[in-house]
PDB file of C-alpha atoms in Angstrom:
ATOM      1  CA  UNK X   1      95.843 122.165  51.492  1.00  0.00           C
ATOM      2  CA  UNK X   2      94.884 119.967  54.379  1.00  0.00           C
ATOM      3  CA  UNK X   3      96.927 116.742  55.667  1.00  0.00           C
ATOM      4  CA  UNK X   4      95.703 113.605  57.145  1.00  0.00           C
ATOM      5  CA  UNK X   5      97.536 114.178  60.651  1.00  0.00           C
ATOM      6  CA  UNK X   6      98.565 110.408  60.969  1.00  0.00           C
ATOM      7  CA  UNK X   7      99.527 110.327  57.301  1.00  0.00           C
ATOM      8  CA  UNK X   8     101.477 112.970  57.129  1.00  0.00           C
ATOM      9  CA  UNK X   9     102.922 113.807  60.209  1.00  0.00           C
ATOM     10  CA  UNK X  10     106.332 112.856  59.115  1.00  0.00           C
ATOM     11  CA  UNK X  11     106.693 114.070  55.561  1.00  0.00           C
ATOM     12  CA  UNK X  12     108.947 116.030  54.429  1.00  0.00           C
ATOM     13  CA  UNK X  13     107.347 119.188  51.984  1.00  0.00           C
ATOM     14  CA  UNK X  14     109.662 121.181  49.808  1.00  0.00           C
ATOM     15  CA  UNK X  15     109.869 123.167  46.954  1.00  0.00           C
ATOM     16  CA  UNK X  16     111.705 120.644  44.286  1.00  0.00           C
ATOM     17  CA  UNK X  17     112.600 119.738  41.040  1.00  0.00           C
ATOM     18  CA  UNK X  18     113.801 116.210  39.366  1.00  0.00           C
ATOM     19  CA  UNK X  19     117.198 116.945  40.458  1.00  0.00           C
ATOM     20  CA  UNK X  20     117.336 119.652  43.051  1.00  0.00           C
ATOM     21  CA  UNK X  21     115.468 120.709  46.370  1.00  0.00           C
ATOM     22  CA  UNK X  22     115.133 123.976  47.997  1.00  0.00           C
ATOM     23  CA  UNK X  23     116.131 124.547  51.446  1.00  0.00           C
ATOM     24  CA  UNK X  24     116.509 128.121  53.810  1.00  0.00           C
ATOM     25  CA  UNK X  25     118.427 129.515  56.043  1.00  0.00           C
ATOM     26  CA  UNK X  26     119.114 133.058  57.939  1.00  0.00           C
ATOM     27  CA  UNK X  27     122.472 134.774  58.687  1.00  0.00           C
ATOM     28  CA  UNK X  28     123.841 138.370  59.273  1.00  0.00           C
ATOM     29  CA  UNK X  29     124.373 140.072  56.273  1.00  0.00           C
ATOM     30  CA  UNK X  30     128.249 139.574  56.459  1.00  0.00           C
ATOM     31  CA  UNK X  31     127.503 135.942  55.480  1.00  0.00           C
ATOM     32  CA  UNK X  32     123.676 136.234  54.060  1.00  0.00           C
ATOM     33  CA  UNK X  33     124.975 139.047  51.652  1.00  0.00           C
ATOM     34  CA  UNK X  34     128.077 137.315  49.983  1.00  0.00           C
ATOM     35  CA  UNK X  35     126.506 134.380  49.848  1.00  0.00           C
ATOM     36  CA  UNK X  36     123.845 135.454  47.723  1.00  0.00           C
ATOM     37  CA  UNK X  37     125.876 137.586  45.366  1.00  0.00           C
ATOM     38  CA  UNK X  38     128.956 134.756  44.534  1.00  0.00           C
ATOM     39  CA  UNK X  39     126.525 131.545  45.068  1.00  0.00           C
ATOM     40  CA  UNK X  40     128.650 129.940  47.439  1.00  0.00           C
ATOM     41  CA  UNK X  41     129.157 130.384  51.451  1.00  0.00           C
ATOM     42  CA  UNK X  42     131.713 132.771  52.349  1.00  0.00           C
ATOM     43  CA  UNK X  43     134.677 132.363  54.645  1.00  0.00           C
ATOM     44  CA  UNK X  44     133.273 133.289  57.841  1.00  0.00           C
ATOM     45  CA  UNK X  45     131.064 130.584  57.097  1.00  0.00           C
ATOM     46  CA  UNK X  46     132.067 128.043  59.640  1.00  0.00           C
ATOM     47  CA  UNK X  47     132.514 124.435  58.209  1.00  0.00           C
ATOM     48  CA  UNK X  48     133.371 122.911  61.512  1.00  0.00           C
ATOM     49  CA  UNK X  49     129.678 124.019  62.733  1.00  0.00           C
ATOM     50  CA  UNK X  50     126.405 122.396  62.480  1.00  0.00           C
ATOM     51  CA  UNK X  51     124.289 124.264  60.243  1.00  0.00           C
ATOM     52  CA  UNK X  52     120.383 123.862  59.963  1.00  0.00           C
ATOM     53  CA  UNK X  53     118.704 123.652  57.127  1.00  0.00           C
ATOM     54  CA  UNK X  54     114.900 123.830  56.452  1.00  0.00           C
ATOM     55  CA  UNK X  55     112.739 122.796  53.370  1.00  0.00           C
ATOM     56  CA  UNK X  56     110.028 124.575  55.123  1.00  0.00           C
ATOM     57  CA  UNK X  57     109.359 128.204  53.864  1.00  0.00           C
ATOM     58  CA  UNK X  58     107.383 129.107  57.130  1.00  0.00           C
ATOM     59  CA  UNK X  59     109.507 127.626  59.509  1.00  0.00           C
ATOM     60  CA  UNK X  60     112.047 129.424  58.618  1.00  0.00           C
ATOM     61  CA  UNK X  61     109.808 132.708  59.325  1.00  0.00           C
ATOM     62  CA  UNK X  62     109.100 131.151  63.090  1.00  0.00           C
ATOM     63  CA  UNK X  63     112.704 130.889  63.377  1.00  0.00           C
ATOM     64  CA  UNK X  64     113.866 134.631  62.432  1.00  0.00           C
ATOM     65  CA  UNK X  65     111.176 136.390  62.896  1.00  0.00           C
ATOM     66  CA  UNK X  66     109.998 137.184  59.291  1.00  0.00           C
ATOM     67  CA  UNK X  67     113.782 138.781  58.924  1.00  0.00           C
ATOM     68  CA  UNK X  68     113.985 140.222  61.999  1.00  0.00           C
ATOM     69  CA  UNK X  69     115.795 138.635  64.548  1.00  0.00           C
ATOM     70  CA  UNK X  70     119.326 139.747  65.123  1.00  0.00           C
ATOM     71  CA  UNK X  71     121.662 137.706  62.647  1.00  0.00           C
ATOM     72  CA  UNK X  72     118.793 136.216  61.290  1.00  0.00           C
ATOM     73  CA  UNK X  73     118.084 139.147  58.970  1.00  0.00           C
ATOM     74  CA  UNK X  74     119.344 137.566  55.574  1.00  0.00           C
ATOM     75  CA  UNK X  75     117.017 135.001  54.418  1.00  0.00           C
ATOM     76  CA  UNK X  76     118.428 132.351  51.632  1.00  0.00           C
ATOM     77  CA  UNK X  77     117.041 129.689  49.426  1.00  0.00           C
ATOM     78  CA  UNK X  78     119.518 127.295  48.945  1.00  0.00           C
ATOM     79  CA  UNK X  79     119.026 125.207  45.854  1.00  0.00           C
ATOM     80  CA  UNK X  80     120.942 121.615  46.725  1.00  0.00           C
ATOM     81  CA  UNK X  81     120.850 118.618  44.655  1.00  0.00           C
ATOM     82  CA  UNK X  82     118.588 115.843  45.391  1.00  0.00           C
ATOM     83  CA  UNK X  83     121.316 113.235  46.041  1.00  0.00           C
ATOM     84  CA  UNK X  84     123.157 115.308  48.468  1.00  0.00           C
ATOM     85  CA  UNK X  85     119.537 116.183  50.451  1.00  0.00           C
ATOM     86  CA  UNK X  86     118.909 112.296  50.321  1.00  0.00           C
ATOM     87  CA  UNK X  87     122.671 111.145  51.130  1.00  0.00           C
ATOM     88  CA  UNK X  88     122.068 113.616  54.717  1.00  0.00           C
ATOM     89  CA  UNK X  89     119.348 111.892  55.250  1.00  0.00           C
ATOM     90  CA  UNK X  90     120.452 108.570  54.566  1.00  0.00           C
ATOM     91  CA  UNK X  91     123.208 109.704  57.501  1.00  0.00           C
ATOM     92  CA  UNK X  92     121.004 111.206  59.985  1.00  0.00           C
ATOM     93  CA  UNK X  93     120.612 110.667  63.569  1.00  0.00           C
ATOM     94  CA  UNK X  94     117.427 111.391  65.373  1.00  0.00           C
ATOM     95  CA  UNK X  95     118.334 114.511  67.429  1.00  0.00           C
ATOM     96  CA  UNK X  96     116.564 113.270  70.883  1.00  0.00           C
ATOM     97  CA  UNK X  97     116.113 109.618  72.186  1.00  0.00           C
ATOM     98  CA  UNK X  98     113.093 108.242  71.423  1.00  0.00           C
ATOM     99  CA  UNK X  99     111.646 105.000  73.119  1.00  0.00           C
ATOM    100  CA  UNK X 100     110.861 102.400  70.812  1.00  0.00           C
ATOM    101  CA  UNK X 101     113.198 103.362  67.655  1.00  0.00           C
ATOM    102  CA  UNK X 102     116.560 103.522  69.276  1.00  0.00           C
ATOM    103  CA  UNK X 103     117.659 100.465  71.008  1.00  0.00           C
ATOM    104  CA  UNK X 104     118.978 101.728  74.144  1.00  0.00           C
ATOM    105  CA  UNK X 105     120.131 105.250  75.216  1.00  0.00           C
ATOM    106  CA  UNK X 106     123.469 104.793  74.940  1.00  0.00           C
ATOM    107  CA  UNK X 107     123.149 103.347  71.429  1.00  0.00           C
ATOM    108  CA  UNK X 108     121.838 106.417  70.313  1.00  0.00           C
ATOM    109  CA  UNK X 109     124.521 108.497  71.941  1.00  0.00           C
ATOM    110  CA  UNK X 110     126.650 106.674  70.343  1.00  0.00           C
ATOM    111  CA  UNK X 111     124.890 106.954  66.748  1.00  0.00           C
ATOM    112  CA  UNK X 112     124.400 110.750  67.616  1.00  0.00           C
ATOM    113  CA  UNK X 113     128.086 111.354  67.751  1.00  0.00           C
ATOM    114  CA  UNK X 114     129.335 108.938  65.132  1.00  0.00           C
ATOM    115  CA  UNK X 115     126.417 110.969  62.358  1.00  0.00           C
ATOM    116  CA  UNK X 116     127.304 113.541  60.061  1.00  0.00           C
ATOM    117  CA  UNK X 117     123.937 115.076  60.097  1.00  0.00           C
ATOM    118  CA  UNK X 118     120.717 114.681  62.915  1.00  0.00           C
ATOM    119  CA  UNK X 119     116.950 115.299  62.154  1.00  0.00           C
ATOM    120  CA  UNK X 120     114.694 117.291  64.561  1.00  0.00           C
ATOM    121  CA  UNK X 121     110.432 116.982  63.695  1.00  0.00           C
ATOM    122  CA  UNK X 122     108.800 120.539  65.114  1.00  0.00           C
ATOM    123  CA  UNK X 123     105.139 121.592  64.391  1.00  0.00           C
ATOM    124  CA  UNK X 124     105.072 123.133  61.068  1.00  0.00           C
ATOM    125  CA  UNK X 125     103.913 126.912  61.115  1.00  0.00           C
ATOM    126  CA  UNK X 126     100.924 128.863  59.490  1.00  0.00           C
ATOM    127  CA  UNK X 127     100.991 132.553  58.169  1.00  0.00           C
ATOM    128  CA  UNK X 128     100.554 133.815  61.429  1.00  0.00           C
ATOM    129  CA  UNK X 129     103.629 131.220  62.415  1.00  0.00           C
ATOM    130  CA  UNK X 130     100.855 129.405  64.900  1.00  0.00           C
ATOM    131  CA  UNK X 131     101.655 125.856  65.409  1.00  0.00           C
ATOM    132  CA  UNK X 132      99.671 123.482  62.843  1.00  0.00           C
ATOM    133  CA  UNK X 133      99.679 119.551  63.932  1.00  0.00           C
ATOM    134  CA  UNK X 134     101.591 117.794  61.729  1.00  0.00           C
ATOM    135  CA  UNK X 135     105.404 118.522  61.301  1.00  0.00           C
ATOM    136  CA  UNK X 136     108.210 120.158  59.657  1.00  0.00           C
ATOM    137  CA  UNK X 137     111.854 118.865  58.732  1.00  0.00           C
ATOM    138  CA  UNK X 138     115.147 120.395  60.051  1.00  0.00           C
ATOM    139  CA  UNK X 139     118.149 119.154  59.145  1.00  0.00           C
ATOM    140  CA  UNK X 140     121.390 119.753  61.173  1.00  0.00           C
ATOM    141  CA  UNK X 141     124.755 119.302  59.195  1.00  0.00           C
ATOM    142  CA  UNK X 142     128.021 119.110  60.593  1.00  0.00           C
ATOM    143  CA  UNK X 143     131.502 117.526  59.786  1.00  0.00           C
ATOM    144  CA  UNK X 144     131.043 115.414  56.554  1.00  0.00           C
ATOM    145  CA  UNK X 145     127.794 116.818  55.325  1.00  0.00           C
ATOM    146  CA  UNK X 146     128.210 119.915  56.426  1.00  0.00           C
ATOM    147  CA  UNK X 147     131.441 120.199  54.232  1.00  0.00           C
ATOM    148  CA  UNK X 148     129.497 118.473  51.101  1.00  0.00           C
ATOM    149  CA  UNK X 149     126.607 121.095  51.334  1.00  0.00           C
ATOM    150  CA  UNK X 150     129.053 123.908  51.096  1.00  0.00           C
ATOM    151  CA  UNK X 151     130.974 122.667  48.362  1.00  0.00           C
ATOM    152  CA  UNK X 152     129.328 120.027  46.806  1.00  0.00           C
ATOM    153  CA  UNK X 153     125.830 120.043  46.634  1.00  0.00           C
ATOM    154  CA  UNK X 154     124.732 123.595  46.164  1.00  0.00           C
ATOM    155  CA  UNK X 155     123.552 124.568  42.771  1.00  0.00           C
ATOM    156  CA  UNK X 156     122.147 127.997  43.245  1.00  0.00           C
ATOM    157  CA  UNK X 157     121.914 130.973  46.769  1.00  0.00           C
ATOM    158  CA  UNK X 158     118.805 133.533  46.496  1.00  0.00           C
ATOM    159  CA  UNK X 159     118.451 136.413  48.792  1.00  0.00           C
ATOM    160  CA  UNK X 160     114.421 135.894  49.219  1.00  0.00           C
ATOM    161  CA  UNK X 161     114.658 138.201  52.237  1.00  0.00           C
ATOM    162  CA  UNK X 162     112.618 141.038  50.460  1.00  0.00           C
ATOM    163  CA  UNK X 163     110.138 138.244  49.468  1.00  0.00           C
ATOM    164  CA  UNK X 164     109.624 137.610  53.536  1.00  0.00           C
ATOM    165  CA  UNK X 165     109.369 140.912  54.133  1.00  0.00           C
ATOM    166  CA  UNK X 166     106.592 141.133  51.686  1.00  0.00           C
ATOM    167  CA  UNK X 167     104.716 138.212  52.505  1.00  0.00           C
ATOM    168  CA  UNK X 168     104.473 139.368  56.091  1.00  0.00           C
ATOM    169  CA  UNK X 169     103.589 142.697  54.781  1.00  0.00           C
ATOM    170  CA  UNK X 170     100.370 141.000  53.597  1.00  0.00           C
ATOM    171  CA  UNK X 171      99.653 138.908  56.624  1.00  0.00           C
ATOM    172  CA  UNK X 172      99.873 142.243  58.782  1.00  0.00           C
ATOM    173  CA  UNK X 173      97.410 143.891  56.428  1.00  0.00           C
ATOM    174  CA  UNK X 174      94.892 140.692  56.822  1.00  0.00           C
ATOM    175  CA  UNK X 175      95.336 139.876  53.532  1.00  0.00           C
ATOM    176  CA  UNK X 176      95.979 136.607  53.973  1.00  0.00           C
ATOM    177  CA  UNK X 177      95.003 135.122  50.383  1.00  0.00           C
ATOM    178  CA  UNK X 178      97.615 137.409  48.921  1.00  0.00           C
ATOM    179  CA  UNK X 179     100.276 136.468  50.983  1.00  0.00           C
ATOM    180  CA  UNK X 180      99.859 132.151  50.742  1.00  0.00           C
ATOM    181  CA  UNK X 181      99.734 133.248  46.392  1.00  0.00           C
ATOM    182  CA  UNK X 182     103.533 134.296  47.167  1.00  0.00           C
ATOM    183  CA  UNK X 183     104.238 131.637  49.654  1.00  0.00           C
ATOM    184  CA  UNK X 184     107.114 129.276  47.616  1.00  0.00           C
ATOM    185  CA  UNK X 185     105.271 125.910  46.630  1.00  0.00           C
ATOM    186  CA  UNK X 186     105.902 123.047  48.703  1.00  0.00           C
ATOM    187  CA  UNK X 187     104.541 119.799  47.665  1.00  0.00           C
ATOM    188  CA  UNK X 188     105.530 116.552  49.322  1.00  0.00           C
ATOM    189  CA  UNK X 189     109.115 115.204  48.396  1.00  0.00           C
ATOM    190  CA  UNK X 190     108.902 111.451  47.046  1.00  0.00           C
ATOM    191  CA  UNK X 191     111.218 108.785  49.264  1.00  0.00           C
ATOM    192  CA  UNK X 192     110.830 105.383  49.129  1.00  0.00           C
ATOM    193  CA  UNK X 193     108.654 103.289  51.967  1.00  0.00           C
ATOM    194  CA  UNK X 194     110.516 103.395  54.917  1.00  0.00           C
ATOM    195  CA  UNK X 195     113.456 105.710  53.966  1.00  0.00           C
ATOM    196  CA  UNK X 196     112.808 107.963  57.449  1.00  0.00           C
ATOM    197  CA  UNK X 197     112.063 104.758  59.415  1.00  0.00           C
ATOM    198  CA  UNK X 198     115.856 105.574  61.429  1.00  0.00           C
ATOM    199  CA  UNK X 199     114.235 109.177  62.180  1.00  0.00           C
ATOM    200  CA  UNK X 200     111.079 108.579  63.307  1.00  0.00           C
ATOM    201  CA  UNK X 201     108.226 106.014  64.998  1.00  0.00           C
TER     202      UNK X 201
END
């Protein structure tokens, strides 16, 4: 699918339903492995951490390395409900200063330490995890949200780390149609005008 790079640059894409969204994340298989198999985080899962979380299926893949990266070798779809995805939001802070939508520095320190959750925008990733110019939502959680995502708003936790593995099988082989058929569908989750004006120019 191709995006209008000034349209789009800023939208978040996800896998969702009317009531839930999809989101990933990559641990060790002390915490990937439980996880998976009871549907909720285990105790070595650190509330009083941020934890990122990313509606982006590829992203995910730059981040651990298709599965590989030390830690990283658990991948999970996380299945949260819409309100709690929307009520992070809603609480974000930009990550970095940005000239022109905070109103001073110090103002955004300020908002960045006072926020349950911050936003950074990176380049959203192809098959080959090459950067593609328009971006790609992570969500940090921490304190507040990151409590509410543990206990609150996850519905479902999938081990999809054999699905990664076979996706990139594909994309080694050159078979690239193959591997975007598997790819998890990600179509363009609906907020109103100007709901991510606080997280972006």
């Amino acid at each position: 699918m191709l995006y209008s790079v000034q349209e789009d640059r800023h939208q978040i894409r996800a896998r969702h339903t009317e009531s839930t969204v999809t989101v990933y994340q990559a641990y060790s298989p002390r915490i990937g492995l439980p996880a998976a198999r009871d549907g909720r985080f285990p105790e070595l899962w650190k509330r009083d951490r941020m934890t990122w979380i990313k509606p982006s299926f590829l992203w995910m893949m730059y981040r651990c390395g298709w599965a590989a990266k030390e830690g990283q070798e658990v991948v999970l779809a996380v299945e949260i409900t819409r309100e709690g995805f929307e009520w992070a939001l809603d609480h974000a802070c930009l990550s970095h200063y940005e000239r022109g939508l905070h109103e001073d520095r110090d103002s955004w320190k300020r908002d960045l330490r006072r926020s349950p959750a911050r936003v950074q925008w990176d380049p959203e990733r192809d098959l080959h995890l090459q950067a593609l110019p328009y971006r790609s939502l992570q969500l940090g959680l921490a304190g507040e949200a990151a409590g509410r995502y543990a206990d609150e708003w996850t519905v479902s936790i999938t081990d999809v780390t054999d699905l990664a593995h076979e996706i990139h099988g594909h994309v080694r082989a050159g078979e690239l149609e193959r591997a975007r058929e598997l790819l998890p569908q990600e179509r363009v989750y609906p907020l109103g005008e100007g709901r991510l004006s606080h997280l972006h120019r």
